[in-house]
Short mmCIF file of C-alpha atoms in Angstrom, two decimals:
data_model
loop_
_atom_site.label_atom_id
_atom_site.label_comp_id
_atom_site.label_asym_id
_atom_site.label_seq_id
_atom_site.Cartn_x
_atom_site.Cartn_y
_atom_site.Cartn_z
CA MET A 1 127.48 49.41 20.84
CA SER A 2 130.49 50.01 23.06
CA ILE A 3 131.45 53.57 23.88
CA GLU A 4 134.60 53.24 21.75
CA ALA A 5 132.52 52.06 18.80
CA PHE A 6 130.18 55.01 19.24
CA LEU A 7 133.09 57.46 19.52
CA ASP A 8 134.60 55.99 16.34
CA SER A 9 131.28 56.32 14.51
CA ILE A 10 131.24 60.11 14.84
CA LYS A 11 132.40 62.09 11.81
CA TYR A 12 134.99 64.48 13.19
CA ASP A 13 136.23 67.34 11.02
CA ALA A 14 139.77 67.73 9.65
CA LYS A 15 140.89 68.95 13.08
CA GLY A 16 139.32 65.97 14.83
CA LEU A 17 136.46 68.04 16.25
CA VAL A 18 132.69 67.82 16.28
CA PRO A 19 130.42 70.77 17.18
CA ALA A 20 128.20 70.35 20.22
CA VAL A 21 125.08 72.45 20.69
CA VAL A 22 124.40 72.98 24.38
CA GLN A 23 120.76 73.46 25.29
CA ASP A 24 119.16 74.34 28.61
CA ALA A 25 117.26 71.20 29.62
CA ASP A 26 114.76 73.26 31.59
CA ASN A 27 113.59 75.92 29.15
CA GLY A 28 115.06 74.81 25.81
CA ASP A 29 117.25 77.88 25.32
CA VAL A 30 120.31 77.28 23.17
CA LEU A 31 123.14 78.33 25.46
CA MET A 32 126.31 77.90 23.41
CA VAL A 33 128.08 75.84 20.79
CA GLY A 34 131.43 74.26 21.68
CA TYR A 35 133.74 71.79 20.02
CA MET A 36 134.70 68.34 21.25
CA ASN A 37 137.36 65.90 20.17
CA LYS A 38 136.88 62.18 20.70
CA GLU A 39 138.17 62.25 24.26
CA ALA A 40 136.01 65.27 25.14
CA VAL A 41 132.91 63.44 23.86
CA LYS A 42 133.88 60.45 26.00
CA ARG A 43 134.39 62.61 29.09
CA THR A 44 131.08 64.41 28.50
CA LEU A 45 129.27 61.07 28.26
CA THR A 46 130.97 59.43 31.22
CA THR A 47 131.58 62.23 33.74
CA GLY A 48 128.24 64.03 33.54
CA ARG A 49 129.96 67.38 32.97
CA THR A 50 130.39 68.99 29.56
CA THR A 51 134.00 68.87 28.41
CA PHE A 52 135.16 70.68 25.29
CA TRP A 53 138.38 71.04 23.38
CA SER A 54 139.42 74.68 23.43
CA ARG A 55 140.49 75.60 19.90
CA SER A 56 142.14 78.81 21.12
CA ARG A 57 144.00 77.30 24.08
CA GLN A 58 144.43 73.80 22.58
CA GLU A 59 143.47 72.07 25.81
CA PHE A 60 140.54 70.30 27.42
CA TRP A 61 138.06 72.63 28.96
CA VAL A 62 135.62 71.40 31.58
CA LYS A 63 132.88 73.99 31.39
CA GLY A 64 132.67 75.86 34.69
CA ALA A 65 135.97 74.54 36.08
CA THR A 66 137.18 78.07 36.72
CA SER A 67 133.95 80.10 36.65
CA GLY A 68 131.82 77.66 38.64
CA ASN A 69 129.21 77.84 35.88
CA VAL A 70 129.09 74.08 35.39
CA GLN A 71 126.83 72.20 33.00
CA ARG A 72 125.38 68.97 34.35
CA VAL A 73 124.63 66.65 31.44
CA LYS A 74 120.98 65.56 31.25
CA GLY A 75 121.08 64.00 27.78
CA VAL A 76 123.36 63.60 24.76
CA TYR A 77 122.03 63.26 21.21
CA VAL A 78 123.69 62.75 17.84
CA ASP A 79 122.34 63.95 14.51
CA CYS A 80 121.48 61.92 11.40
CA ASP A 81 124.86 62.49 9.76
CA LYS A 82 126.74 61.89 13.01
CA ASP A 83 128.68 65.10 12.55
CA CYS A 84 127.02 67.12 15.31
CA LEU A 85 126.03 66.58 18.93
CA LEU A 86 123.29 68.08 21.08
CA VAL A 87 123.83 68.15 24.82
CA LYS A 88 120.98 69.05 27.15
CA VAL A 89 122.27 70.42 30.42
CA GLU A 90 121.37 71.85 33.77
CA GLN A 91 123.25 75.14 33.58
CA THR A 92 124.55 76.87 36.69
CA GLY A 93 124.70 80.64 36.20
CA ALA A 94 125.87 82.08 32.91
CA ALA A 95 126.94 79.91 29.98
CA CYS A 96 128.58 82.89 28.24
CA HIS A 97 131.92 84.29 29.29
CA GLU A 98 130.44 87.74 28.75
CA GLY A 99 128.10 87.07 31.68
CA TYR A 100 124.94 86.34 29.73
CA ARG A 101 122.90 83.20 30.36
CA SER A 102 123.22 82.30 26.65
CA CYS A 103 125.97 83.20 24.18
CA PHE A 104 123.23 84.08 21.67
CA PHE A 105 122.29 87.39 23.28
CA ARG A 106 122.29 89.45 20.06
CA GLU A 107 119.48 89.39 17.53
CA ILE A 108 120.18 90.41 13.93
CA ASP A 109 117.50 91.95 11.76
CA ALA A 110 117.16 91.88 7.97
CA SER A 111 119.25 95.05 7.69
CA GLY A 112 122.11 93.59 9.73
CA ASN A 113 121.33 95.62 12.85
CA GLU A 114 122.27 93.98 16.14
CA THR A 115 120.06 94.25 19.23
CA ILE A 116 121.08 92.92 22.63
CA ILE A 117 118.07 90.95 23.83
CA ALA A 118 119.21 89.86 27.29
CA GLU A 119 120.65 91.24 30.49
CA PRO A 120 123.96 89.85 31.77
CA LEU A 121 123.63 87.75 34.93
CA THR A 122 127.16 88.45 36.04
CA GLU A 123 130.18 90.46 35.00
CA ALA A 124 132.22 89.18 32.09
CA TYR A 125 134.98 86.76 33.06
CA MET B 1 125.40 98.57 11.05
CA SER B 2 124.80 97.79 7.38
CA ILE B 3 124.12 94.22 6.38
CA GLU B 4 127.49 94.04 4.61
CA ALA B 5 129.24 95.26 7.77
CA PHE B 6 127.43 92.61 9.80
CA LEU B 7 128.26 89.88 7.27
CA ASP B 8 131.92 90.95 7.36
CA SER B 9 131.95 90.87 11.16
CA ILE B 10 131.21 87.13 11.30
CA LYS B 11 134.18 84.85 11.86
CA TYR B 12 133.91 82.28 9.10
CA ASP B 13 136.08 79.15 9.24
CA ALA B 14 138.88 78.27 6.81
CA LYS B 15 136.24 77.18 4.29
CA GLY B 16 134.32 80.42 4.62
CA LEU B 17 131.51 78.80 6.59
CA VAL B 18 129.75 79.42 9.88
CA PRO B 19 127.58 76.82 11.64
CA ALA B 20 123.92 77.71 12.11
CA VAL B 21 121.82 76.01 14.78
CA VAL B 22 118.21 75.80 13.65
CA GLN B 23 115.65 75.80 16.44
CA ASP B 24 111.89 75.34 16.33
CA ALA B 25 110.48 78.74 17.30
CA ASP B 26 107.35 77.12 18.69
CA ASN B 27 108.65 74.45 21.07
CA GLY B 28 112.38 75.15 21.31
CA ASP B 29 113.49 71.83 19.82
CA VAL B 30 116.88 71.92 18.12
CA LEU B 31 116.06 70.73 14.61
CA MET B 32 119.39 70.65 12.78
CA VAL B 33 122.75 72.31 12.32
CA GLY B 34 123.70 73.54 8.86
CA TYR B 35 126.51 75.62 7.44
CA MET B 36 126.28 79.02 5.79
CA ASN B 37 128.74 81.07 3.80
CA LYS B 38 128.46 84.84 3.73
CA GLU B 39 125.93 84.86 0.89
CA ALA B 40 123.81 82.18 2.57
CA VAL B 41 123.70 84.26 5.77
CA LYS B 42 122.61 87.26 3.70
CA ARG B 43 119.89 85.27 1.95
CA THR B 44 118.67 83.83 5.25
CA LEU B 45 118.40 87.32 6.73
CA THR B 46 116.78 88.94 3.72
CA THR B 47 114.54 86.26 2.18
CA GLY B 48 112.95 84.84 5.32
CA ARG B 49 113.88 81.28 4.31
CA THR B 50 116.91 79.42 5.66
CA THR B 51 119.60 79.05 3.03
CA PHE B 52 122.67 76.91 3.62
CA TRP B 53 125.83 76.05 1.74
CA SER B 54 125.85 72.34 1.06
CA ARG B 55 129.34 71.08 1.87
CA SER B 56 128.69 67.79 0.07
CA ARG B 57 127.14 69.27 -3.08
CA GLN B 58 129.05 72.59 -3.00
CA GLU B 59 125.96 74.61 -3.80
CA PHE B 60 123.37 76.81 -2.13
CA TRP B 61 120.60 74.90 -0.53
CA VAL B 62 117.30 76.56 0.28
CA LYS B 63 115.89 74.30 2.94
CA GLY B 64 112.69 72.68 1.70
CA ALA B 65 113.15 73.72 -1.95
CA THR B 66 112.78 70.10 -3.06
CA SER B 67 111.09 68.47 -0.04
CA GLY B 68 108.63 71.26 0.69
CA ASN B 69 109.79 71.20 4.31
CA VAL B 70 110.60 74.90 4.39
CA GLN B 71 111.85 76.87 7.37
CA ARG B 72 110.36 80.34 7.79
CA VAL B 73 112.83 82.52 9.67
CA LYS B 74 111.43 84.00 12.88
CA GLY B 75 114.69 85.31 14.33
CA VAL B 76 118.45 85.23 13.75
CA TYR B 77 120.99 85.49 16.57
CA VAL B 78 124.77 85.59 16.68
CA ASP B 79 126.93 84.33 19.53
CA CYS B 80 129.47 86.23 21.64
CA ASP B 81 132.43 85.16 19.49
CA LYS B 82 130.53 85.78 16.24
CA ASP B 83 131.46 82.33 14.98
CA CYS B 84 128.05 80.70 15.27
CA LEU B 85 124.47 81.60 14.39
CA LEU B 86 121.14 80.56 15.87
CA VAL B 87 118.09 80.68 13.61
CA LYS B 88 114.62 80.27 15.07
CA VAL B 89 112.19 78.98 12.48
CA GLU B 90 108.68 77.90 11.78
CA GLN B 91 109.34 74.39 10.44
CA THR B 92 107.03 72.76 7.95
CA GLY B 93 107.10 68.97 8.29
CA ALA B 94 110.37 67.19 8.94
CA ALA B 95 113.70 69.02 9.24
CA CYS B 96 115.63 65.77 8.84
CA HIS B 97 116.13 64.08 5.49
CA GLU B 98 115.50 60.79 7.28
CA GLY B 99 111.93 61.90 7.90
CA TYR B 100 112.24 62.87 11.56
CA ARG B 101 111.09 66.24 12.83
CA SER B 102 114.60 66.84 14.26
CA CYS B 103 117.95 65.49 13.07
CA PHE B 104 118.77 64.76 16.71
CA PHE B 105 116.56 61.68 17.00
CA ARG B 106 119.13 59.42 18.68
CA GLU B 107 120.05 59.63 22.34
CA ILE B 108 123.43 58.31 23.49
CA ASP B 109 123.91 56.92 26.98
CA ALA B 110 127.07 56.80 29.07
CA SER B 111 127.93 53.38 27.60
CA GLY B 112 127.64 54.63 24.02
CA ASN B 113 124.31 52.93 23.36
CA GLU B 114 122.06 54.66 20.85
CA THR B 115 118.29 54.87 21.34
CA ILE B 116 115.93 56.30 18.74
CA ILE B 117 113.69 58.68 20.69
CA ALA B 118 111.31 59.86 17.97
CA GLU B 119 109.02 58.55 15.28
CA PRO B 120 109.60 59.63 11.68
CA LEU B 121 106.92 61.97 10.33
CA THR B 122 107.52 60.93 6.74
CA GLU B 123 109.62 58.52 4.74
CA ALA B 124 113.27 59.35 4.25
CA TYR B 125 113.99 61.51 1.23
#
């Protein structure tokens, strides 16, 4: 399958985006979920750095380009329905813009209470 | 925070849904990504079983209700932007309707080639 054929086989949503789960290749922690358009998927596959489409800024976003917290791609996987990607990465520093290693730093209990379960590595940026 | 206040604090998309990454609590494998509406999040938090909103069938979907491949909730986490959930589960059998333990059973290389990296546990259902 050519890369264009693969890119065309993905089921993008109405905005042309597919969610990508980013997982720490070393310890399995889920670090973040970002969104990619077709070109961002292509860049992630071919450049070895995760590239997303920023829904808020409406522009490509190479993770770590400004913060230095880059994600080196170790593996890319697609799910059964081809509407979601999993990207295993080598994460430098914090994945979360709030300074935490993972964006999922709050646990919710059955009563809706939130508990912060991690310490920030750096200040928010 | 009451459970209703937490549910109201989530940023649902235009269809009233939030993606939920489901991770194997034992080995860290990402098993699937499903979508939840507010009520499905509430049921997941309060019943101890993952409940999704099926976008294709437009109905609640208690994972494993028909297949028996239930997901016992071990922890629920919300991300920094409150627009994504992470649910750690104890997975019975296959998470994927194609019979694989994880829906992410295909790896994609830089040329777009797909390689199946797992063996199905059961027949597709």
